[in-house]
Amino acid sequence: MKILIKNGTLVNADKSIIADILIIDKKILKIASNIPTSDEYKIIDAKDKYVIPGGIDPHVHMQLPTPAGPSSDSFYTGSKAAIFGGTTTLIDFVTPTRGQSLTDALQKRIDEAKDTITNYSFHVSPVEWRNSTKSEIQDCFTKGFPSFKVYLAYKNTVGLNDKEFKQVLQTVGKIGGLVTIHCELGDEIEESRNKLISQNKTSVEFHPVSRPAEKEAKAVEKAIKFAAKHNCPIYIVHVSSELSLNLIKKAQDKGQTVYAETCPHYLLLDDSKYSGSFDKTAAFVLSPPLRKKSDQDALWNAINQNTIQTLGTDHCPFNFSQKKIGLNDFTKIPNGAGGVEHRIELLFTFGVLTNKISINKLVDITSTQVAKTFGLFPKKGIITKGADADIVIWNPKTERTISSKTHHQNCDCNIFEGFKIKGQAETIIRGGEIIVKDTKLSNNISKGKLLTR
Ligand code: URP
Ligand code: ZN
Ligand code: ZN
């Protein structure tokens, strides 16, 4: 397919220009002003619209197995929702069961993801340390999956102890990979949750009490210390608090490679969401929990100071029937919420339009830095000659209200319910194919591509 995008404002992380973009087959062939039209080209007029690189969400959990059943978006429904929000690439997770090899789990997850309609890739999670783990990590790395996710929380299921964590850092550091980390002190949180339940403190308001910012920050401190010792670059997922940010900034200032990600819910929602009845509060049970308004301010500042590099969604929705398993015990509520569809529109409305960040910064943290950090740049994350044609035409004028009644995420609730948003991914090109035209998904859209990195 040959596509010519005319008159748009092309926005990359470093600058914005008015230019035409010629796409031939799957790649960007030319960027210039006034590229002549031709009958061979499908012409898209992007006047008064932004033309931005396809979003890359570095943190999603589609159909994640939990005791309350899988997270409610399948790879198909979740990737469809992502596309409507302007995201053309997702990075999900390979989470083996204990005893299963990382390589088997990787193959199984690749099979599960076959209906994904965005491009997609995976971080691989060692959930224990066995004799073969070192060679399994090497194997995954060689196959093109160089980022490894560890959980310092969730000690009963996927969390690692300190010895196992150090072994992962040492191994991944040596082969040149990246360790991504869920930072919360698992043992202390487990103890605190058990204590609260034994005191009959079972309602949702005790979820944030059991996982305070101090326990996130202490885990961040440990991760930074261990990573420095083992010379391994790290990426801290879903950073929620000012306390953690201070530690990350200090390490970065000393020259250590520590990347940080935050999520829209930490920028826009706070812990007041935990007061009220179960049906009003259960949707907000996610970890780390929502924090204070002051933490939100610190996160916005950290984006502008480059302490935070990326915005992921940690998309992990559950229907109310699944959340309800924890009606009488908040520790049983499956952790997580959806958001893959809303990442860019929320950032545009509450970041760019309020002058908290520039449109270039939006592109940087939703696409460019993600591509750079996870080995996809410069094929992805930038609109430039030779790059893959993953492009979003963004109409800044559209106004809508987020609702579970109209969203594409497969979930009967939405933590951003009622948020009034401006701006919409109007036309989307993925790999040179127009997959959304004037906000309508094309018929017979092809499957997304599995990306090795
Ligand atoms: O509550 C959350 N974040 N659920 C998804 C799994 C994780 O911790 O990232
Ligand atoms: Zn996590
Ligand atoms: Zn997550």
Tab-separated table of C-alpha atoms and ligand atoms in Angstrom:
chain	number	residue	atom	x	y	z
A	1	MET	CA	0.000	0.000	0.000
A	2	LYS	CA	1.186	3.532	-0.780
A	3	ILE	CA	-0.064	6.257	1.546
A	4	LEU	CA	0.577	9.988	1.480
A	5	ILE	CA	-0.236	11.930	4.656
A	6	LYS	CA	-0.534	15.607	3.785
A	7	ASN	CA	-0.359	18.869	5.763
A	8	GLY	CA	-0.125	17.376	9.245
A	9	THR	CA	1.961	18.596	12.163
A	10	LEU	CA	4.539	15.837	12.488
A	11	VAL	CA	5.531	15.484	16.121
A	12	ASN	CA	8.632	13.626	17.234
A	13	ALA	CA	10.184	13.681	20.702
A	14	ASP	CA	12.668	16.397	19.745
A	15	LYS	CA	10.636	18.692	17.481
A	16	SER	CA	7.439	19.341	15.548
A	17	ILE	CA	7.296	20.304	11.848
A	18	ILE	CA	4.604	20.682	9.246
A	19	ALA	CA	5.370	18.091	6.577
A	20	ASP	CA	3.990	15.408	4.272
A	21	ILE	CA	4.854	11.760	4.868
A	22	LEU	CA	5.069	9.159	2.118
A	23	ILE	CA	4.652	5.527	3.133
A	24	ILE	CA	5.459	2.745	0.722
A	25	ASP	CA	4.644	-0.790	1.819
A	26	LYS	CA	5.546	-1.033	5.494
A	27	LYS	CA	8.053	1.830	5.795
A	28	ILE	CA	8.318	5.606	5.801
A	29	LEU	CA	9.960	6.468	2.487
A	30	LYS	CA	10.032	10.261	2.518
A	31	ILE	CA	9.273	13.263	4.724
A	32	ALA	CA	9.150	16.658	2.983
A	33	SER	CA	6.927	19.637	2.373
A	34	ASN	CA	4.530	19.430	-0.575
A	35	ILE	CA	5.202	15.870	-1.752
A	36	PRO	CA	3.322	15.654	-5.105
A	37	THR	CA	0.197	13.507	-5.080
A	38	SER	CA	-0.276	10.506	-7.377
A	39	ASP	CA	-3.184	8.247	-8.327
A	40	GLU	CA	-1.205	5.404	-6.815
A	41	TYR	CA	-1.376	6.928	-3.350
A	42	LYS	CA	-4.098	6.728	-0.765
A	43	ILE	CA	-4.195	10.372	0.402
A	44	ILE	CA	-4.919	11.308	4.029
A	45	ASP	CA	-5.390	14.996	4.818
A	46	ALA	CA	-4.005	15.699	8.286
A	47	LYS	CA	-4.402	19.508	8.295
A	48	ASP	CA	-4.766	20.849	11.865
A	49	LYS	CA	-3.981	17.376	13.227
A	50	TYR	CA	-0.923	15.962	14.918
A	51	VAL	CA	0.889	13.071	13.270
A	52	ILE	CA	2.663	11.086	15.977
A	53	PRO	CA	4.565	7.789	16.219
A	54	GLY	CA	2.348	4.831	17.164
A	55	GLY	CA	2.184	4.478	20.930
A	56	ILE	CA	4.152	1.693	22.601
A	57	ASP	CA	2.795	0.505	25.954
A	58	PRO	CA	5.619	-1.199	27.855
A	59	HIS	CA	3.429	-2.724	30.570
A	60	VAL	CA	0.222	-4.705	29.954
A	61	HIS	CA	-1.216	-7.953	31.304
A	62	MET	CA	-3.713	-9.516	28.868
A	63	GLN	CA	-5.540	-12.659	30.056
A	64	LEU	CA	-3.243	-12.849	33.103
A	65	PRO	CA	-4.054	-15.986	35.114
A	66	THR	CA	-5.081	-15.246	38.745
A	67	PRO	CA	-7.070	-17.156	41.397
A	68	ALA	CA	-10.039	-14.930	40.437
A	69	GLY	CA	-9.752	-16.005	36.798
A	70	PRO	CA	-7.806	-14.327	33.975
A	71	SER	CA	-7.670	-10.558	33.656
A	72	SER	CA	-10.680	-9.776	31.519
A	73	ASP	CA	-9.055	-8.519	28.305
A	74	SER	CA	-7.871	-11.205	25.900
A	75	PHE	CA	-4.956	-10.419	23.620
A	76	TYR	CA	-7.530	-9.626	20.921
A	77	THR	CA	-9.875	-7.363	22.927
A	78	GLY	CA	-7.022	-5.674	24.793
A	79	SER	CA	-5.046	-4.951	21.649
A	80	LYS	CA	-8.195	-3.638	19.960
A	81	ALA	CA	-8.720	-1.245	22.874
A	82	ALA	CA	-5.057	-0.215	22.656
A	83	ILE	CA	-5.440	0.620	18.975
A	84	PHE	CA	-8.461	2.845	19.611
A	85	GLY	CA	-6.239	4.750	22.027
A	86	GLY	CA	-3.398	5.215	19.522
A	87	THR	CA	-1.131	2.445	20.769
A	88	THR	CA	0.232	0.151	18.042
A	89	THR	CA	2.697	-1.931	20.079
A	90	LEU	CA	2.242	-3.708	23.417
A	91	ILE	CA	4.776	-5.397	25.675
A	92	ASP	CA	3.144	-8.067	27.848
A	93	PHE	CA	4.709	-10.610	30.202
A	94	VAL	CA	5.717	-14.252	30.259
A	95	THR	CA	4.977	-15.531	33.769
A	96	PRO	CA	5.797	-19.228	34.211
A	97	THR	CA	4.299	-21.362	36.929
A	98	ARG	CA	6.902	-22.536	39.431
A	99	GLY	CA	8.664	-25.564	37.944
A	100	GLN	CA	8.014	-24.501	34.341
A	101	SER	CA	10.989	-23.366	32.254
A	102	LEU	CA	11.125	-19.773	31.004
A	103	THR	CA	11.514	-21.003	27.453
A	104	ASP	CA	8.425	-23.249	27.609
A	105	ALA	CA	6.439	-20.433	29.203
A	106	LEU	CA	7.646	-18.045	26.487
A	107	GLN	CA	6.458	-20.368	23.712
A	108	LYS	CA	3.106	-20.890	25.470
A	109	ARG	CA	2.598	-17.129	25.840
A	110	ILE	CA	3.515	-16.539	22.184
A	111	ASP	CA	0.822	-19.070	21.232
A	112	GLU	CA	-1.734	-17.404	23.529
A	113	ALA	CA	-1.026	-14.020	21.946
A	114	LYS	CA	-1.593	-15.092	18.333
A	115	ASP	CA	-4.786	-12.995	17.924
A	116	THR	CA	-3.143	-9.734	18.989
A	117	ILE	CA	-3.810	-6.963	16.470
A	118	THR	CA	-1.140	-4.557	17.676
A	119	ASN	CA	2.527	-5.430	17.314
A	120	TYR	CA	3.627	-7.163	20.485
A	121	SER	CA	6.532	-8.456	22.496
A	122	PHE	CA	7.217	-9.815	25.988
A	123	HIS	CA	9.247	-9.298	29.129
A	124	VAL	CA	10.137	-12.663	30.695
A	125	SER	CA	9.648	-13.198	34.454
A	126	PRO	CA	11.879	-15.550	36.407
A	127	VAL	CA	9.652	-16.498	39.388
A	128	GLU	CA	12.240	-18.725	41.128
A	129	TRP	CA	15.875	-19.730	40.742
A	130	ARG	CA	16.590	-23.277	39.571
A	131	ASN	CA	19.774	-24.890	38.188
A	132	SER	CA	18.582	-24.208	34.664
A	133	THR	CA	17.381	-20.607	35.135
A	134	LYS	CA	20.667	-19.080	34.006
A	135	SER	CA	20.633	-20.892	30.672
A	136	GLU	CA	16.881	-20.248	30.245
A	137	ILE	CA	17.523	-16.501	30.661
A	138	GLN	CA	20.309	-16.737	28.099
A	139	ASP	CA	17.974	-18.637	25.758
A	140	CYS	CA	15.212	-16.022	25.982
A	141	PHE	CA	17.780	-13.273	25.447
A	142	THR	CA	19.138	-15.024	22.346
A	143	LYS	CA	15.610	-15.478	20.999
A	144	GLY	CA	15.117	-11.685	21.145
A	145	PHE	CA	13.534	-11.147	24.571
A	146	PRO	CA	16.195	-9.215	26.516
A	147	SER	CA	14.089	-7.701	29.341
A	148	PHE	CA	13.355	-9.701	32.492
A	149	LYS	CA	10.698	-8.720	35.019
A	150	VAL	CA	11.001	-9.564	38.688
A	151	TYR	CA	8.491	-9.055	41.466
A	152	LEU	CA	9.693	-8.121	44.935
A	153	ALA	CA	6.025	-8.214	46.002
A	154	TYR	CA	3.566	-11.135	45.675
A	155	LYS	CA	5.838	-13.445	47.664
A	156	ASN	CA	3.297	-16.312	47.687
A	157	THR	CA	3.104	-16.594	43.926
A	158	VAL	CA	5.681	-14.914	41.698
A	159	GLY	CA	7.860	-12.881	44.097
A	160	LEU	CA	11.613	-13.530	44.419
A	161	ASN	CA	13.663	-13.568	47.616
A	162	ASP	CA	16.834	-11.471	47.836
A	163	LYS	CA	19.141	-14.314	46.833
A	164	GLU	CA	17.094	-15.126	43.742
A	165	PHE	CA	16.824	-11.435	42.852
A	166	LYS	CA	20.628	-11.053	42.989
A	167	GLN	CA	21.079	-14.128	40.781
A	168	VAL	CA	18.784	-12.625	38.156
A	169	LEU	CA	20.599	-9.266	38.268
A	170	GLN	CA	24.000	-10.926	37.991
A	171	THR	CA	22.947	-13.114	35.053
A	172	VAL	CA	21.076	-10.440	33.111
A	173	GLY	CA	23.774	-7.831	33.820
A	174	LYS	CA	26.449	-10.139	32.353
A	175	ILE	CA	24.582	-10.841	29.109
A	176	GLY	CA	23.632	-7.208	28.512
A	177	GLY	CA	19.902	-7.376	29.230
A	178	LEU	CA	17.626	-5.243	31.386
A	179	VAL	CA	15.824	-6.180	34.612
A	180	THR	CA	12.444	-4.553	35.197
A	181	ILE	CA	11.201	-4.581	38.773
A	182	HIS	CA	7.924	-4.372	40.684
A	183	CYS	CA	9.205	-2.641	43.814
A	184	GLU	CA	7.276	-3.323	47.016
A	185	LEU	CA	8.652	-5.230	50.023
A	186	GLY	CA	6.756	-8.516	49.723
A	187	ASP	CA	7.434	-10.057	53.160
A	188	GLU	CA	6.522	-6.923	55.086
A	189	ILE	CA	3.376	-6.411	53.025
A	190	GLU	CA	2.307	-10.016	53.560
A	191	GLU	CA	2.800	-9.605	57.308
A	192	SER	CA	0.860	-6.368	57.377
A	193	ARG	CA	-2.032	-7.810	55.332
A	194	ASN	CA	-2.294	-10.848	57.611
A	195	LYS	CA	-2.270	-8.625	60.686
A	196	LEU	CA	-5.016	-6.364	59.321
A	197	ILE	CA	-7.231	-9.339	58.446
A	198	SER	CA	-6.674	-10.879	61.889
A	199	GLN	CA	-7.880	-7.555	63.367
A	200	ASN	CA	-10.993	-7.802	61.200
A	201	LYS	CA	-9.822	-4.881	59.036
A	202	THR	CA	-11.055	-6.502	55.865
A	203	SER	CA	-12.443	-3.678	53.722
A	204	VAL	CA	-10.845	-1.983	50.708
A	205	GLU	CA	-9.731	1.052	52.755
A	206	PHE	CA	-7.031	-1.210	54.269
A	207	HIS	CA	-5.491	-2.087	50.895
A	208	PRO	CA	-3.395	1.132	50.797
A	209	VAL	CA	-2.696	0.845	54.540
A	210	SER	CA	-1.051	-2.524	53.903
A	211	ARG	CA	1.185	-1.197	51.099
A	212	PRO	CA	2.412	2.304	52.087
A	213	ALA	CA	4.817	4.370	49.971
A	214	GLU	CA	7.619	3.600	52.447
A	215	LYS	CA	7.452	-0.084	51.508
A	216	GLU	CA	7.687	0.785	47.843
A	217	ALA	CA	10.619	3.131	48.489
A	218	LYS	CA	12.489	0.570	50.583
A	219	ALA	CA	12.185	-1.927	47.745
A	220	VAL	CA	13.408	0.718	45.282
A	221	GLU	CA	16.402	1.359	47.554
A	222	LYS	CA	17.190	-2.353	47.664
A	223	ALA	CA	16.836	-2.744	43.896
A	224	ILE	CA	19.170	0.186	43.235
A	225	LYS	CA	21.754	-1.137	45.708
A	226	PHE	CA	21.720	-4.702	44.376
A	227	ALA	CA	21.753	-3.558	40.739
A	228	ALA	CA	24.782	-1.308	41.363
A	229	LYS	CA	26.621	-4.232	42.965
A	230	HIS	CA	25.878	-6.563	40.053
A	231	ASN	CA	26.319	-3.924	37.380
A	232	CYS	CA	22.881	-4.489	35.883
A	233	PRO	CA	20.696	-1.782	34.321
A	234	ILE	CA	17.241	-1.683	35.863
A	235	TYR	CA	13.808	-0.285	35.010
A	236	ILE	CA	11.389	0.314	37.864
A	237	VAL	CA	7.817	-0.290	36.779
A	238	HIS	CA	4.772	1.650	37.952
A	239	VAL	CA	6.537	4.164	40.221
A	240	SER	CA	3.810	5.761	42.333
A	241	SER	CA	5.441	7.894	45.010
A	242	GLU	CA	7.664	10.881	45.635
A	243	LEU	CA	9.746	8.861	48.090
A	244	SER	CA	10.681	6.381	45.359
A	245	LEU	CA	11.358	9.149	42.856
A	246	ASN	CA	13.867	10.792	45.195
A	247	LEU	CA	15.865	7.563	45.414
A	248	ILE	CA	15.723	6.991	41.657
A	249	LYS	CA	16.908	10.539	40.928
A	250	LYS	CA	19.803	10.179	43.349
A	251	ALA	CA	20.958	6.975	41.637
A	252	GLN	CA	20.564	8.484	38.164
A	253	ASP	CA	22.560	11.563	39.239
A	254	LYS	CA	25.377	9.245	40.318
A	255	GLY	CA	25.417	7.743	36.816
A	256	GLN	CA	23.659	4.447	37.521
A	257	THR	CA	21.333	3.150	34.783
A	258	VAL	CA	17.960	3.250	36.489
A	259	TYR	CA	14.905	3.861	34.308
A	260	ALA	CA	11.503	4.701	35.746
A	261	GLU	CA	7.964	4.199	34.485
A	262	THR	CA	4.755	5.631	35.875
A	263	CYS	CA	1.118	5.093	34.875
A	264	PRO	CA	-1.834	7.416	34.166
A	265	HIS	CA	-3.639	6.324	37.342
A	266	TYR	CA	-0.777	7.523	39.541
A	267	LEU	CA	-0.787	10.886	37.761
A	268	LEU	CA	-4.547	11.415	37.892
A	269	LEU	CA	-6.151	9.456	40.751
A	270	ASP	CA	-5.465	9.519	44.475
A	271	ASP	CA	-6.091	7.434	47.583
A	272	SER	CA	-9.458	9.070	48.310
A	273	LYS	CA	-10.776	6.406	45.888
A	274	TYR	CA	-10.457	3.837	48.694
A	275	SER	CA	-13.149	5.440	50.890
A	276	GLY	CA	-16.680	4.171	50.370
A	277	SER	CA	-18.625	1.013	49.708
A	278	PHE	CA	-17.089	-2.086	48.123
A	279	ASP	CA	-18.775	-1.551	44.760
A	280	LYS	CA	-17.360	2.011	44.541
A	281	THR	CA	-13.827	1.160	45.684
A	282	ALA	CA	-12.915	-2.378	44.547
A	283	ALA	CA	-12.025	-1.289	40.993
A	284	PHE	CA	-9.170	0.810	42.428
A	285	VAL	CA	-7.454	-2.123	44.122
A	286	LEU	CA	-4.160	-2.217	42.272
A	287	SER	CA	-0.563	-2.324	43.409
A	288	PRO	CA	1.200	-0.171	44.348
A	289	PRO	CA	-1.970	1.597	45.515
A	290	LEU	CA	-3.023	5.109	44.536
A	291	ARG	CA	-1.133	7.732	46.557
A	292	LYS	CA	-1.507	11.365	47.635
A	293	LYS	CA	-2.007	14.517	45.538
A	294	SER	CA	1.556	15.549	46.454
A	295	ASP	CA	2.832	12.333	44.850
A	296	GLN	CA	0.969	13.225	41.657
A	297	ASP	CA	2.746	16.603	41.534
A	298	ALA	CA	6.093	14.918	42.085
A	299	LEU	CA	5.415	12.462	39.248
A	300	TRP	CA	4.532	15.249	36.779
A	301	ASN	CA	7.728	17.086	37.755
A	302	ALA	CA	9.756	13.904	37.364
A	303	ILE	CA	8.450	13.501	33.817
A	304	ASN	CA	9.659	16.973	32.934
A	305	GLN	CA	13.008	16.454	34.667
A	306	ASN	CA	13.569	13.148	32.812
A	307	THR	CA	13.666	11.149	36.045
A	308	ILE	CA	10.721	9.226	34.604
A	309	GLN	CA	11.298	7.972	31.065
A	310	THR	CA	8.101	6.128	30.197
A	311	LEU	CA	4.365	5.963	30.726
A	312	GLY	CA	2.928	2.425	30.820
A	313	THR	CA	-0.600	1.492	31.781
A	314	ASP	CA	-0.110	-1.742	33.766
A	315	HIS	CA	-3.354	-2.645	31.996
A	316	CYS	CA	-4.822	-5.521	34.002
A	317	PRO	CA	-8.637	-5.216	34.163
A	318	PHE	CA	-11.017	-7.404	36.137
A	319	ASN	CA	-14.800	-7.489	36.002
A	320	PHE	CA	-16.737	-6.651	39.149
A	321	SER	CA	-17.685	-10.339	39.567
A	322	GLN	CA	-13.963	-11.107	39.821
A	323	LYS	CA	-13.225	-8.247	42.235
A	324	LYS	CA	-16.176	-9.428	44.368
A	325	ILE	CA	-14.224	-12.513	45.446
A	326	GLY	CA	-12.652	-10.162	47.991
A	327	LEU	CA	-15.889	-8.680	49.331
A	328	ASN	CA	-15.087	-9.810	52.873
A	329	ASP	CA	-11.290	-9.851	52.569
A	330	PHE	CA	-9.475	-7.140	50.580
A	331	THR	CA	-6.398	-9.396	50.213
A	332	LYS	CA	-8.402	-11.669	47.914
A	333	ILE	CA	-9.376	-8.936	45.446
A	334	PRO	CA	-7.427	-9.457	42.198
A	335	ASN	CA	-5.007	-6.523	41.815
A	336	GLY	CA	-5.204	-4.419	38.702
A	337	ALA	CA	-7.267	-2.140	36.478
A	338	GLY	CA	-7.620	-1.363	32.782
A	339	GLY	CA	-6.249	1.695	31.017
A	340	VAL	CA	-4.540	0.685	27.773
A	341	GLU	CA	-7.142	2.568	25.727
A	342	HIS	CA	-6.813	5.855	27.598
A	343	ARG	CA	-3.074	6.389	28.098
A	344	ILE	CA	-2.493	8.911	25.309
A	345	GLU	CA	-5.835	10.743	25.507
A	346	LEU	CA	-5.459	11.217	29.275
A	347	LEU	CA	-1.899	12.471	28.879
A	348	PHE	CA	-2.973	14.788	26.059
A	349	THR	CA	-5.922	16.210	28.017
A	350	PHE	CA	-4.385	16.479	31.482
A	351	GLY	CA	-0.745	16.946	30.475
A	352	VAL	CA	-0.471	18.753	27.138
A	353	LEU	CA	-3.663	20.831	27.241
A	354	THR	CA	-2.965	21.988	30.796
A	355	ASN	CA	0.612	22.911	29.799
A	356	LYS	CA	2.122	20.460	32.265
A	357	ILE	CA	4.055	18.812	29.419
A	358	SER	CA	4.702	19.515	25.744
A	359	ILE	CA	3.265	17.429	22.910
A	360	ASN	CA	6.866	16.334	22.192
A	361	LYS	CA	7.159	15.047	25.743
A	362	LEU	CA	3.934	13.103	25.221
A	363	VAL	CA	5.504	11.394	22.213
A	364	ASP	CA	8.720	10.834	24.134
A	365	ILE	CA	7.212	8.988	27.103
A	366	THR	CA	4.474	7.073	25.250
A	367	SER	CA	6.645	5.930	22.349
A	368	THR	CA	10.224	7.121	21.788
A	369	GLN	CA	11.734	6.332	25.198
A	370	VAL	CA	9.891	3.022	25.342
A	371	ALA	CA	11.379	2.058	21.967
A	372	LYS	CA	14.842	3.180	23.068
A	373	THR	CA	14.718	1.404	26.415
A	374	PHE	CA	13.414	-1.892	25.064
A	375	GLY	CA	15.396	-2.270	21.839
A	376	LEU	CA	12.828	-1.168	19.268
A	377	PHE	CA	14.401	2.139	18.215
A	378	PRO	CA	14.765	3.529	15.537
A	379	LYS	CA	12.401	1.175	13.711
A	380	LYS	CA	9.744	2.282	16.145
A	381	GLY	CA	9.246	5.310	18.395
A	382	ILE	CA	10.000	7.921	15.742
A	383	ILE	CA	8.637	9.196	12.442
A	384	THR	CA	11.695	9.273	10.235
A	385	LYS	CA	12.807	8.000	6.853
A	386	GLY	CA	13.283	4.220	6.999
A	387	ALA	CA	11.271	3.682	10.201
A	388	ASP	CA	8.322	1.285	10.366
A	389	ALA	CA	5.100	3.018	9.343
A	390	ASP	CA	3.328	2.884	12.723
A	391	ILE	CA	1.631	6.268	12.753
A	392	VAL	CA	-1.289	7.909	14.536
A	393	ILE	CA	-3.192	10.906	13.203
A	394	TRP	CA	-4.391	12.695	16.288
A	395	ASN	CA	-7.372	15.019	16.158
A	396	PRO	CA	-6.873	17.486	19.032
A	397	LYS	CA	-10.420	18.841	18.893
A	398	THR	CA	-12.609	15.785	19.598
A	399	GLU	CA	-14.320	15.765	22.997
A	400	ARG	CA	-15.600	12.628	24.754
A	401	THR	CA	-16.310	11.246	28.190
A	402	ILE	CA	-14.689	7.988	29.300
A	403	SER	CA	-17.195	5.310	30.268
A	404	SER	CA	-17.293	1.533	30.617
A	405	LYS	CA	-20.463	1.718	28.519
A	406	THR	CA	-18.556	2.951	25.468
A	407	HIS	CA	-14.939	1.849	25.951
A	408	HIS	CA	-13.442	-1.024	23.947
A	409	GLN	CA	-11.749	-2.652	26.942
A	410	ASN	CA	-13.466	-5.892	27.911
A	411	CYS	CA	-14.424	-4.857	31.431
A	412	ASP	CA	-17.610	-3.713	33.155
A	413	CYS	CA	-15.862	-0.909	35.058
A	414	ASN	CA	-13.415	1.865	34.251
A	415	ILE	CA	-11.277	3.653	36.844
A	416	PHE	CA	-11.462	6.816	34.709
A	417	GLU	CA	-15.272	6.704	34.440
A	418	GLY	CA	-16.659	10.208	33.800
A	419	PHE	CA	-13.308	11.810	32.875
A	420	LYS	CA	-13.899	14.378	30.124
A	421	ILE	CA	-11.181	14.069	27.524
A	422	LYS	CA	-10.086	16.006	24.487
A	423	GLY	CA	-8.246	14.562	21.502
A	424	GLN	CA	-8.586	11.233	19.755
A	425	ALA	CA	-6.588	8.808	17.639
A	426	GLU	CA	-8.543	9.352	14.437
A	427	THR	CA	-6.630	7.400	11.817
A	428	ILE	CA	-4.048	4.737	12.583
A	429	ILE	CA	-1.489	3.099	10.364
A	430	ARG	CA	0.256	-0.026	11.644
A	431	GLY	CA	3.048	-1.457	9.512
A	432	GLY	CA	1.880	0.566	6.509
A	433	GLU	CA	-1.721	-0.696	6.780
A	434	ILE	CA	-4.574	1.673	7.617
A	435	ILE	CA	-6.190	-0.149	10.534
A	436	VAL	CA	-8.381	2.708	11.803
A	437	LYS	CA	-9.883	5.292	9.463
A	438	ASP	CA	-11.840	8.222	10.916
A	439	THR	CA	-12.122	6.359	14.262
A	440	LYS	CA	-13.548	3.177	12.649
A	441	LEU	CA	-11.634	-0.102	12.822
A	442	SER	CA	-11.034	-1.535	9.346
A	443	ASN	CA	-12.596	-4.842	8.349
A	444	ASN	CA	-10.253	-7.815	7.975
A	445	ILE	CA	-7.441	-6.163	9.877
A	446	SER	CA	-4.360	-8.390	9.809
A	447	LYS	CA	-2.696	-9.802	12.927
A	448	GLY	CA	0.039	-7.802	14.633
A	449	LYS	CA	3.673	-8.775	14.415
A	450	LEU	CA	5.616	-10.498	17.196
A	451	LEU	CA	8.619	-8.282	17.784
A	452	THR	CA	11.960	-9.689	18.814
A	453	ARG	CA	14.267	-7.127	20.234
B	1	URP	O1	-2.158	-4.286	40.577
B	1	URP	C1	-1.458	-4.569	39.632
B	1	URP	N1	-0.496	-3.749	39.293
B	1	URP	N2	-1.689	-5.696	38.917
B	1	URP	C2	-0.976	-6.192	37.827
B	1	URP	C3	0.272	-6.909	38.212
B	1	URP	C4	1.380	-5.979	38.598
B	1	URP	O2	1.726	-5.891	39.748
B	1	URP	O3	1.944	-5.286	37.750
B	2	ZN	ZN	3.498	-4.771	39.312
B	3	ZN	ZN	1.994	-4.979	35.960
